[in-house]
Short mmCIF file of N, CA and C in Angstrom, two decimals:
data_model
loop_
_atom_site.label_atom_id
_atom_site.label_comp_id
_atom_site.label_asym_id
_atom_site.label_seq_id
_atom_site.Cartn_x
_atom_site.Cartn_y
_atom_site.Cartn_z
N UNK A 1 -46.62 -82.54 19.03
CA UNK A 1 -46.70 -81.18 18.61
C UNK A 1 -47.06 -80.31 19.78
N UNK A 2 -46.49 -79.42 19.99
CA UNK A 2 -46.53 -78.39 20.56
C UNK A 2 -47.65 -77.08 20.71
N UNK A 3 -48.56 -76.87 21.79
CA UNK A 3 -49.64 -76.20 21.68
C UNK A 3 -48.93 -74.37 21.55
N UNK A 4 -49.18 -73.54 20.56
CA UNK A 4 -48.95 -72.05 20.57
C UNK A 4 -50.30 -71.53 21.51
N UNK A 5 -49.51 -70.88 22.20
CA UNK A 5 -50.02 -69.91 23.08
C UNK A 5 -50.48 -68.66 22.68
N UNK A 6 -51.54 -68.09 22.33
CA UNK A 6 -51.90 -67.13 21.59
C UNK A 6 -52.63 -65.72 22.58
N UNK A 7 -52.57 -66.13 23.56
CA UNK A 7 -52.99 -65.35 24.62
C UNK A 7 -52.87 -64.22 25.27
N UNK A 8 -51.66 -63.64 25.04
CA UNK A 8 -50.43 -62.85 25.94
C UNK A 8 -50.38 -61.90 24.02
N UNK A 9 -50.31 -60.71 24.88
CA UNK A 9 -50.22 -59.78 23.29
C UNK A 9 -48.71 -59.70 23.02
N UNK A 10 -48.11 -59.31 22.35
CA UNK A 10 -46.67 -59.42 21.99
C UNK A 10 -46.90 -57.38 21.77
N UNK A 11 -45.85 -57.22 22.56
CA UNK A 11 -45.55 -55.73 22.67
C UNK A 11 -44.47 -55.27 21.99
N UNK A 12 -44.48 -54.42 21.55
CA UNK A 12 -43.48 -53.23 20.39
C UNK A 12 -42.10 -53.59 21.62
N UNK A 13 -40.78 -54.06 21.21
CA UNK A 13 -39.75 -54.13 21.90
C UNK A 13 -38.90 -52.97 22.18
N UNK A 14 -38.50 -52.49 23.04
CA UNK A 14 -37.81 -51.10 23.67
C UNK A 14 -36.68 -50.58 22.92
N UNK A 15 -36.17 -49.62 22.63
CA UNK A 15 -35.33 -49.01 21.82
C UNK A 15 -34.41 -49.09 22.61
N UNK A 16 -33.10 -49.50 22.03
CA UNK A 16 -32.05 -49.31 22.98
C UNK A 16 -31.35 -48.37 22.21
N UNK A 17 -31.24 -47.32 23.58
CA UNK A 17 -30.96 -46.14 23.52
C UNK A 17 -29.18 -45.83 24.20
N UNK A 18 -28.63 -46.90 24.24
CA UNK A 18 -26.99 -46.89 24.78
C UNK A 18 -26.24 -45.76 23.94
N UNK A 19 -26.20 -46.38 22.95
CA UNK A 19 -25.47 -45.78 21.93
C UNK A 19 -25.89 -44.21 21.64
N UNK A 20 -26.58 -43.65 22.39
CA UNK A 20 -27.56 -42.09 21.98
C UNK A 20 -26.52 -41.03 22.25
N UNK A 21 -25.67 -41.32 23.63
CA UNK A 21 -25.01 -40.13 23.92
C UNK A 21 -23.46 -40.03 22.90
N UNK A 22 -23.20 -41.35 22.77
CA UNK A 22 -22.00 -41.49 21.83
C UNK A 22 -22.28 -40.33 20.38
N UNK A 23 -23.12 -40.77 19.65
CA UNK A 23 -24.30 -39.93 18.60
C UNK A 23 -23.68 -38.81 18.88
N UNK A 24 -24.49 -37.85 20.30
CA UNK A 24 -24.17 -37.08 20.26
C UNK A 24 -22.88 -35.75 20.83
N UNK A 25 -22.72 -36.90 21.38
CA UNK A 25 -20.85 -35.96 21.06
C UNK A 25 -20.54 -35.72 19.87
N UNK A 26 -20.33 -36.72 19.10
CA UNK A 26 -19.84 -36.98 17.43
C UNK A 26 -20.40 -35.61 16.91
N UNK A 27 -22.29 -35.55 17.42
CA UNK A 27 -22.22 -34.50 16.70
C UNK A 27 -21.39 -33.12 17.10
N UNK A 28 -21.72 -33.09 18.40
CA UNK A 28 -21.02 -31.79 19.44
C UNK A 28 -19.87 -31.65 18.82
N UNK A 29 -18.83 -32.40 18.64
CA UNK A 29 -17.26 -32.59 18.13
C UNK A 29 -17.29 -31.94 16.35
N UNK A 30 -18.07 -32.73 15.91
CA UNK A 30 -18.01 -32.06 14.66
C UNK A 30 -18.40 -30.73 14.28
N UNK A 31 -19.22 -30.45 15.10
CA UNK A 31 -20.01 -28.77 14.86
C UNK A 31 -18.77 -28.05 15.08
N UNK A 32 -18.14 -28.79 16.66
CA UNK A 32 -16.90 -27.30 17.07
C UNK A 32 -15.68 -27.18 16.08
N UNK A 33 -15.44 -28.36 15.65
CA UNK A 33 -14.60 -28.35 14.56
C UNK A 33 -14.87 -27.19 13.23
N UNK A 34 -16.08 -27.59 12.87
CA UNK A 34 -16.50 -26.99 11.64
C UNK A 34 -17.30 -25.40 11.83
N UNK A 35 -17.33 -25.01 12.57
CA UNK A 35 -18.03 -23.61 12.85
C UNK A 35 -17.03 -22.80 13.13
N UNK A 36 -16.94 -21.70 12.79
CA UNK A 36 -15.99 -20.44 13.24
C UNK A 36 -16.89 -19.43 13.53
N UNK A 37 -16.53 -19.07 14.75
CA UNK A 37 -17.12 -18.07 15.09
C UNK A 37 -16.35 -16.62 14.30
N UNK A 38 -17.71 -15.66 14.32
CA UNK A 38 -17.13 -14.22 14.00
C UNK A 38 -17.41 -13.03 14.89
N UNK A 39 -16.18 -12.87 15.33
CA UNK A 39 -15.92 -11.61 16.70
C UNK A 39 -16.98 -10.44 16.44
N UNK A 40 -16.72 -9.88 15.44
CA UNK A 40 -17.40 -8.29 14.99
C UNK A 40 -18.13 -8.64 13.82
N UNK A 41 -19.17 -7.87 13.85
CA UNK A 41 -19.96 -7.83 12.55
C UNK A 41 -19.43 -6.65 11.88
N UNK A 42 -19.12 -6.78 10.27
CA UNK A 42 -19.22 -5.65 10.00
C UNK A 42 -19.43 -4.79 9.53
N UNK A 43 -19.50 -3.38 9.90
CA UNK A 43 -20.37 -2.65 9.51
C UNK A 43 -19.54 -1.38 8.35
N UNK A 44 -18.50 -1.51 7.63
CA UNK A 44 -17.69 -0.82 6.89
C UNK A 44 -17.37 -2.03 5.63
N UNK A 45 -17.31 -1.32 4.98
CA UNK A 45 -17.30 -2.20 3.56
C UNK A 45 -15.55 -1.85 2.92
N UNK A 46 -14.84 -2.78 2.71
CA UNK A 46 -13.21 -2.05 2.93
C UNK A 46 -12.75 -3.26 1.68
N UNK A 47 -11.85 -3.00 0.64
CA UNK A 47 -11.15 -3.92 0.20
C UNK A 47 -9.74 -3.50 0.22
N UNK A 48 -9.01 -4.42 0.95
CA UNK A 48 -7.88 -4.72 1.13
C UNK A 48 -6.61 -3.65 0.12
N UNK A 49 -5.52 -3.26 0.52
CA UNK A 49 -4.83 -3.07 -1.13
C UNK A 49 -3.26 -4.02 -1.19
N UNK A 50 -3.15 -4.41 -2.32
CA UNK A 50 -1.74 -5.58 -2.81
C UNK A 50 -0.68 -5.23 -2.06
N UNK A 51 -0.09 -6.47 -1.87
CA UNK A 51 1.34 -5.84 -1.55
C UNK A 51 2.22 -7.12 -1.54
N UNK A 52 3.28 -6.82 -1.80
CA UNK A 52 4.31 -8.08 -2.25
C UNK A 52 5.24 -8.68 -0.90
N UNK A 53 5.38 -7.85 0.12
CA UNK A 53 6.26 -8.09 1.17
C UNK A 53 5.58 -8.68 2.98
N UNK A 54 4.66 -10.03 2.07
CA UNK A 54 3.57 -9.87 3.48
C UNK A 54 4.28 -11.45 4.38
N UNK A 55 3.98 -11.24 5.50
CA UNK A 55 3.79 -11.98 6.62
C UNK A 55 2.52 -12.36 7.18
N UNK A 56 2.59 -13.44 7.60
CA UNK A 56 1.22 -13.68 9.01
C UNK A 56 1.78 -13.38 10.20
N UNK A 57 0.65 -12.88 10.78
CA UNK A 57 0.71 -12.83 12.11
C UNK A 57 0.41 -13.80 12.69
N UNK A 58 1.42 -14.12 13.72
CA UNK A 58 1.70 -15.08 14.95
C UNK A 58 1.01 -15.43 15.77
N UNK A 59 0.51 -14.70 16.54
CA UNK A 59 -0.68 -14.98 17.81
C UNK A 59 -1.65 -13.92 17.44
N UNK A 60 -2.65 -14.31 17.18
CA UNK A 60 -4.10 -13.60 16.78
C UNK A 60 -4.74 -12.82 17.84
N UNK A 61 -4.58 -13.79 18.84
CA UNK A 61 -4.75 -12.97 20.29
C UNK A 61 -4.24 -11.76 20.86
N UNK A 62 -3.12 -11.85 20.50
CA UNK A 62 -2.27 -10.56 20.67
C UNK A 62 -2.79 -9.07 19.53
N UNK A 63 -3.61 -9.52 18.72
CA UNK A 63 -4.10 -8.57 17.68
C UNK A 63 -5.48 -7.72 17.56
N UNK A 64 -5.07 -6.71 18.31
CA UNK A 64 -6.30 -5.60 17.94
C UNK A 64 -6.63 -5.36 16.63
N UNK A 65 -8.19 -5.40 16.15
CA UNK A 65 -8.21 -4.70 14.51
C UNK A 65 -8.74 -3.43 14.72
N UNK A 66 -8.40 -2.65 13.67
CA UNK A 66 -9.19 -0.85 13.46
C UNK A 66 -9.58 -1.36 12.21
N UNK A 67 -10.77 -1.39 11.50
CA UNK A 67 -12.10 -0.91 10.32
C UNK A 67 -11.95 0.24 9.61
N UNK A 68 -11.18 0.27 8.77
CA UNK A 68 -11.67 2.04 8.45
C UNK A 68 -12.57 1.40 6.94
N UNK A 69 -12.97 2.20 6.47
CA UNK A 69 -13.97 2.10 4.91
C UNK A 69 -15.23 2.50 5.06
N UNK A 70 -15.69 2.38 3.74
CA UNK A 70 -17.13 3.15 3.71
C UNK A 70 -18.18 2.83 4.42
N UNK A 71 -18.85 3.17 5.08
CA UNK A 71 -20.57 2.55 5.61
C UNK A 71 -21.16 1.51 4.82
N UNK A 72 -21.24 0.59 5.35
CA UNK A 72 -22.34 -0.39 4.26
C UNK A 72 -23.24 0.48 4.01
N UNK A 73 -24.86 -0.43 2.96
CA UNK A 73 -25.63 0.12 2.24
C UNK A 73 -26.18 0.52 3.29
N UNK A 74 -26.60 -0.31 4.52
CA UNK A 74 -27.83 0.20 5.43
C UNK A 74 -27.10 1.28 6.10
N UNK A 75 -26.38 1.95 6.66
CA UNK A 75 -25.63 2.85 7.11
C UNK A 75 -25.03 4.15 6.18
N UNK A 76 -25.44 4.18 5.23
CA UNK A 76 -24.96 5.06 4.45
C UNK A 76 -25.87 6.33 4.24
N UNK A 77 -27.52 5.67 4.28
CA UNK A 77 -28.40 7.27 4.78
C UNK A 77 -28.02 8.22 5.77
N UNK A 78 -27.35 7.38 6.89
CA UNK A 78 -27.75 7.90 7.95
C UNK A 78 -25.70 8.61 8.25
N UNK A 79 -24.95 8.16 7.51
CA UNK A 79 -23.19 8.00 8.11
C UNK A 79 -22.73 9.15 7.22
N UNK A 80 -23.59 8.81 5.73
CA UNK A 80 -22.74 9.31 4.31
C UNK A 80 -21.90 8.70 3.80
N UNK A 81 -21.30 8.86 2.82
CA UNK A 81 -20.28 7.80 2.04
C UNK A 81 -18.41 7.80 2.69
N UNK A 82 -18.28 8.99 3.07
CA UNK A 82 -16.87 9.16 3.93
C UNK A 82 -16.53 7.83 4.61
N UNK A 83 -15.15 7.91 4.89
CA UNK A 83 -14.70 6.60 5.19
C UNK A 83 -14.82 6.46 6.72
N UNK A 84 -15.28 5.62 7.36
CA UNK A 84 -15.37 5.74 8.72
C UNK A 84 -14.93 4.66 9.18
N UNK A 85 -14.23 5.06 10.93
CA UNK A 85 -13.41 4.01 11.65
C UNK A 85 -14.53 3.29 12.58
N UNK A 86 -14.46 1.57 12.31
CA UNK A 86 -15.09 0.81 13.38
C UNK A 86 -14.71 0.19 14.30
N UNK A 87 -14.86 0.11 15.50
CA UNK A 87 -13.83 -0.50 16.42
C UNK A 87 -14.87 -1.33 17.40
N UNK A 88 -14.29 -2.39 17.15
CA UNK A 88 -15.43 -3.61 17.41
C UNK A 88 -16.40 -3.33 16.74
N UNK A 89 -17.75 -3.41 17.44
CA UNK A 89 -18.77 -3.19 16.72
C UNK A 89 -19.57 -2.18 16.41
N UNK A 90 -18.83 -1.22 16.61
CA UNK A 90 -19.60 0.31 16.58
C UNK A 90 -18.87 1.27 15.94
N UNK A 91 -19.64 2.10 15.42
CA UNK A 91 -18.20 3.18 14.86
C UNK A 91 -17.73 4.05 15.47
N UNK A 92 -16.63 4.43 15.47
CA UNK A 92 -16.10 5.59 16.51
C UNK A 92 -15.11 6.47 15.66
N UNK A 93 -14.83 7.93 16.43
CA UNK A 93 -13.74 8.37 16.20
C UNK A 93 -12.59 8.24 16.67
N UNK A 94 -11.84 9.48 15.66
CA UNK A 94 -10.01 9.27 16.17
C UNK A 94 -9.97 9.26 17.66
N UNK A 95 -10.60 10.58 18.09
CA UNK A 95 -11.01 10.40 19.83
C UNK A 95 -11.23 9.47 20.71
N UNK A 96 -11.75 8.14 20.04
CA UNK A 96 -11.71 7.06 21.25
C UNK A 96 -11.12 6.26 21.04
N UNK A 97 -10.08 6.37 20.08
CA UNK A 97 -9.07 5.03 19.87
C UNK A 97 -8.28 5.05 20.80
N UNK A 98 -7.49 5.58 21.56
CA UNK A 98 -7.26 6.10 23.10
C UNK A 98 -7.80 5.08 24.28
N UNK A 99 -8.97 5.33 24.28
CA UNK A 99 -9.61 4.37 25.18
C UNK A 99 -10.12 2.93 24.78
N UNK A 100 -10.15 3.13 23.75
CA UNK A 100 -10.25 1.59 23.16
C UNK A 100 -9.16 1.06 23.10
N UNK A 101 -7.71 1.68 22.77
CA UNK A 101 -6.64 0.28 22.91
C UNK A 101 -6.43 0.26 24.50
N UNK A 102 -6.46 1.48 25.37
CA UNK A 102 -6.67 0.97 26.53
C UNK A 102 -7.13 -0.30 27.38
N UNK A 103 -9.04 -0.12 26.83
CA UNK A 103 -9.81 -1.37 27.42
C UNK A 103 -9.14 -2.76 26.60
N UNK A 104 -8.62 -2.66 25.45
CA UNK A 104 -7.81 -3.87 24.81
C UNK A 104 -6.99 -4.25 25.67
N UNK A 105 -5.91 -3.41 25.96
CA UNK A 105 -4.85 -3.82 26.31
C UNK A 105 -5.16 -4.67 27.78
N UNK A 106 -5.93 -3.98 28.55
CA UNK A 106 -6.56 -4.17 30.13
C UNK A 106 -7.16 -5.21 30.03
N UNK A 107 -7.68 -6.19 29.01
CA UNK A 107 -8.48 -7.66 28.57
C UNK A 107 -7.64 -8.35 28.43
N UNK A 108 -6.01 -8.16 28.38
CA UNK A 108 -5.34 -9.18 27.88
C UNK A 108 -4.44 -9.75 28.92
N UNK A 109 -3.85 -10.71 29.60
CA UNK A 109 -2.54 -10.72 30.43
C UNK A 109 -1.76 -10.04 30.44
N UNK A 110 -1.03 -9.86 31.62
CA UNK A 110 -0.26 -8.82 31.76
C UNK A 110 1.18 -9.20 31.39
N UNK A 111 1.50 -10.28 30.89
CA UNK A 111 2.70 -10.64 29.92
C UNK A 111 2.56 -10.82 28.86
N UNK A 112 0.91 -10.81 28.29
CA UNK A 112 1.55 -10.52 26.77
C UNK A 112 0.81 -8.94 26.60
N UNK A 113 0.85 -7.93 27.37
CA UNK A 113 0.50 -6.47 27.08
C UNK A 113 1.59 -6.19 25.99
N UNK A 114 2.68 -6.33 26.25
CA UNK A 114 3.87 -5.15 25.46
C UNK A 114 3.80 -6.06 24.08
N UNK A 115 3.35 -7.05 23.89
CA UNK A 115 3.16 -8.28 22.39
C UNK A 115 1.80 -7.34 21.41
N UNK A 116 1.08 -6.47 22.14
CA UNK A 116 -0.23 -6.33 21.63
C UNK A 116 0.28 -5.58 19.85
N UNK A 117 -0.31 -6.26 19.10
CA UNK A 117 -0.38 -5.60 17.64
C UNK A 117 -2.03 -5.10 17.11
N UNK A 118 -1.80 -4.09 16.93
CA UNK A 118 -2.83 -3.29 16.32
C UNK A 118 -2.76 -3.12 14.66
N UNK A 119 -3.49 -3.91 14.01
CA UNK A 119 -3.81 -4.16 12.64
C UNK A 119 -5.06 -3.27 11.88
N UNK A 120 -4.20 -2.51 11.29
CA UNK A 120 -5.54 -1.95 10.16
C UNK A 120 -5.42 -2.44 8.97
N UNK A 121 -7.16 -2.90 9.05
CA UNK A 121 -7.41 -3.00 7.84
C UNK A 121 -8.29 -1.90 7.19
N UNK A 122 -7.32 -0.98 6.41
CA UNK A 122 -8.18 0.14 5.86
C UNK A 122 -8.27 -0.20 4.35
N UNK A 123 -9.23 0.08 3.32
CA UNK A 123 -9.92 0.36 2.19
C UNK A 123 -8.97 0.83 1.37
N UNK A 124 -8.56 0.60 0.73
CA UNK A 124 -7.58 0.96 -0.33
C UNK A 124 -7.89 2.34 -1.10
N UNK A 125 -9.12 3.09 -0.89
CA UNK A 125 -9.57 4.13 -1.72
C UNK A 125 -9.65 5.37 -0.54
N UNK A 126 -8.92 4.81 0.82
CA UNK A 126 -9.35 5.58 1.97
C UNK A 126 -7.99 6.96 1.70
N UNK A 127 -8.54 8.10 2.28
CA UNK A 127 -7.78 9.56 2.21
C UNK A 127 -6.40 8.88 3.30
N UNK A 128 -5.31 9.24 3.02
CA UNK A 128 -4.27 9.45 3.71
C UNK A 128 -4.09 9.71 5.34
N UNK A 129 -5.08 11.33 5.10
CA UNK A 129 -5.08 11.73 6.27
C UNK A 129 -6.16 11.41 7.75
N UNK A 130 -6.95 10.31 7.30
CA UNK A 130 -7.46 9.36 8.28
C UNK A 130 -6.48 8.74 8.95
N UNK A 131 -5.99 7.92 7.75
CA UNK A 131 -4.70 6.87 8.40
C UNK A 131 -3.88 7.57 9.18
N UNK A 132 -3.46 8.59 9.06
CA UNK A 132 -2.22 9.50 9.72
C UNK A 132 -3.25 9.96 11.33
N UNK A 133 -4.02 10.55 10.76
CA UNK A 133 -4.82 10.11 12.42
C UNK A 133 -5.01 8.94 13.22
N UNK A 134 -5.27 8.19 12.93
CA UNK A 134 -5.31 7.09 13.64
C UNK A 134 -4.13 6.48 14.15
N UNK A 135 -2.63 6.65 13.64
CA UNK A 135 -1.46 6.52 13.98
C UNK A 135 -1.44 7.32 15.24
N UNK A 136 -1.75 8.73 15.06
CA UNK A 136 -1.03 9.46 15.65
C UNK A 136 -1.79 9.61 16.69
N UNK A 137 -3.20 8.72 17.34
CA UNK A 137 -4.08 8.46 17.76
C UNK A 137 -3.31 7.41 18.68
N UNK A 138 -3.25 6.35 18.23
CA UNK A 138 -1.85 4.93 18.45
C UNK A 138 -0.74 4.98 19.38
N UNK A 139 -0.20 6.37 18.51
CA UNK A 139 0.99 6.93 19.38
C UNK A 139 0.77 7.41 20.71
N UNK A 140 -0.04 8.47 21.15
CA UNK A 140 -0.76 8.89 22.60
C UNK A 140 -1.41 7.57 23.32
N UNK A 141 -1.55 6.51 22.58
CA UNK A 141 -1.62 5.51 23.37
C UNK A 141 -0.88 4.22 23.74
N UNK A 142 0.20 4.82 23.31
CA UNK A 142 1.37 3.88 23.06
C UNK A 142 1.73 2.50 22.65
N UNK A 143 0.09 2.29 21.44
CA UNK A 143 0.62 0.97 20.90
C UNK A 143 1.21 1.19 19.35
N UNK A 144 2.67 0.97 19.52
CA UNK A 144 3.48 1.30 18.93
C UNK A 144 3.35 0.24 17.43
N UNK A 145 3.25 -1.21 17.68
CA UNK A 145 3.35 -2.15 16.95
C UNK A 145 1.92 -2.29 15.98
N UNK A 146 1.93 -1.30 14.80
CA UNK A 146 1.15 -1.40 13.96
C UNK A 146 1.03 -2.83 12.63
N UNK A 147 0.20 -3.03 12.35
CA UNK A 147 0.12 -3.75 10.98
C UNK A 147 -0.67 -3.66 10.17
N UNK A 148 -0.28 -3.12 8.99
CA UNK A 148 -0.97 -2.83 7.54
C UNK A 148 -1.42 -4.50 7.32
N UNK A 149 -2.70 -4.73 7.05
CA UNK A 149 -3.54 -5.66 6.68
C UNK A 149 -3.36 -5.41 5.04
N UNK A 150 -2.72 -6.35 4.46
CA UNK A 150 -3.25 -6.51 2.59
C UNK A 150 -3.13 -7.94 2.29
N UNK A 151 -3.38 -8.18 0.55
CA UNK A 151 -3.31 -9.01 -0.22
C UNK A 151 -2.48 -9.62 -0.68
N UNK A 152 -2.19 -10.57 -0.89
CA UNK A 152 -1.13 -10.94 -2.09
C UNK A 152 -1.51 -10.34 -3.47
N UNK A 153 0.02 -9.56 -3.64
CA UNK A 153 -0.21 -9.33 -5.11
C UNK A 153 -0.17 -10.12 -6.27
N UNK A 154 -1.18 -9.98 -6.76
CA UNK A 154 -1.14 -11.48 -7.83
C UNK A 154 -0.69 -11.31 -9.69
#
């Protein structure tokens, strides 16, 4: 028979930690998959209006948006209820849509400039004669290629 050695303490054995970075890619990979980022916050409250004759748009990149609709709740002390235009993240007038599809256009390559589409999504309860400004806003800046943003009519 064999004498046990009782002498020598027996220590907690080391974690093997190989497998840790694998872990975390998997997670890295799955987050980028599953997260969408959102460009603009926003600050206009707008519902869409129906329409039977719709398309998607092609390259997203190529797509400026204009905001028009009411002020959210927190903005409404201070804006009033009138429909107001947001462009990116701030609100602006007919007056700087001008320089805003400008700095757009100037962010993008210079082969896909003449591709650029400018998409409104305006509020279905919005006055006429906003929209007709903002066109004619469009026009002095020569992005010609508009798109009415709606719904499927159901």
């Amino acid at each position: 028979m064999g004498k046990f050695n009782k002498t020598g303490k027996r220590g907690m054995p080391e974690l093997n930690t190989s497998s840790l970075p694998d872990l975390i890619f998997t997670l890295l990979f799955f987050f980028m998959i599953v997260t969408t980022m959102r460009e603009v916050t926003l600050k206009v409250e707008f519902k869409v209006p129906q329409g039977t004759e719709l398309e998607k748009l092609e390259k997203k990149s190529l797509v400026t948006f204009i905001y028009v609709g009411k002020p959210g709740e927190e903005f409404r002390k201070k804006m009033g209820s009138e429909s107001r235009i947001q462009l990116n993240d701030a609100f602006a007038e007919v007056a700087e849509i001008q320089d805003f599809i400008t700095q757009e256009r100037l962010s993008m390559k210079e082969e896909d400039q003449p591709f650029m589409t400018v998409s409104l999504k305006i509020d279905q309860d919005t006055k006429m004669g906003i929209v007709t400004d903002i066109k004619q806003a469009l026009r002095l800046a020569y992005a010609l290629k508009i798109n009415y943003s709606a719904q499927p009519r159901q």
